[in-house]
């Protein structure tokens, strides 16, 4: 396919602060829940990460050389508000002004995400994170302050990274939850409180910064039924409704899914969903749909115990797809699934689509001299970009851009530096910081040409 993407198409990189910034005790920053996590055999601590707090200019130069014109990053809540609520830290606010100005000076559009799992430790310890509405309110105050600070410079905004994860069991690891029995009720509290915060900040951005755009983001769970058995198909559809469509309906201004709210009523959770919350949710709409995508998954219902809630289906029924290859981490590579999601989003919601995380994590080592020949990464991005182009040119989807995940190596979401996504190697290991040198891989030159040709040279 030799069609060229639009001139204003956004190409770029996507990261989180706790996986990149480091400087955990510098610049007036308060502690986050990640700052107290201990290293293990296959996980670093989070204190240095890739040291982008001190090296962001160097990383921005690499992005500029690649031709990138968009960078999605996260503000570290505890860097700008050390306790998570109350007094703000001007030194932290000034840091992100310099950060944003550095991007703009290089022609790179900044895109802000307000939360990527790094709850300020003070809020986690006192209130148990997003289970408590007081944390929801604190997040809204923080988000409003960031919009006030940076809204004139930044066009694209997100509240939560991969917001549907707050309705999965992993929510108890990423929401500031530190104590409790991890009940279904608590899971629904976390999901709802984050959504109320999202719609409040969407309304605030629209009211105070006209023309700036708020998106909602999923870690899209593309689930195939393992067989054509009606139960496999039905449960895969249920999973899609609860973990994908429920949030997409809110983003599109339709409110929560009736199917999900039926469970709320059955379980006696109505008190969580206050009348004023639902009124706000039902009248707010996003400006674009964003998602991360790395792999599809397959659901076999035979191992799922009777009575299991939809949120826990994959805990029992996750199955390898025999028709797909997988990475070392058993993430199954499925470019056609990428096209499927983009096309469905635009067909269903008629809102611009923005895939903002996509990539392949691989164990790689640099010998100190020779370039890493990561042809597998070239193949992965080539096939996914071509699938996106098919969604655009053959299926009619409106797509804003394509952001790869961690295109300069970062700590993985589990703190494992072995799992590398970048076209640039960062010279450190889990327990040896080395010199943190940035070293382009073979895929760097390929991506540079792909961006220069605006997707024509694949």
GROMACS .gro file of C-alpha atoms in nm, residues 5 27 54 97 135 204 220 223 264 325 377 400 409 443 448:
model
   15
    5UNK     CA    1  -0.094   0.972   0.538
   27UNK     CA    2   1.307   1.914   4.290
   54UNK     CA    3   1.812   1.524   3.368
   97UNK     CA    4   0.709   2.418   3.176
  135UNK     CA    5  -0.881   1.096   4.652
  204UNK     CA    6  -1.326   2.182   3.312
  220UNK     CA    7  -0.819  -0.222   2.448
  223UNK     CA    8  -1.081  -1.091   2.288
  264UNK     CA    9  -2.458  -0.273   3.988
  325UNK     CA   10   0.298  -1.594   1.685
  377UNK     CA   11   1.075  -0.460   1.570
  400UNK     CA   12  -0.516   1.143   1.431
  409UNK     CA   13   1.398   0.221   2.603
  443UNK     CA   14   1.492   0.013   1.363
  448UNK     CA   15   1.301   0.776   1.052
   0.00000   0.00000   0.00000
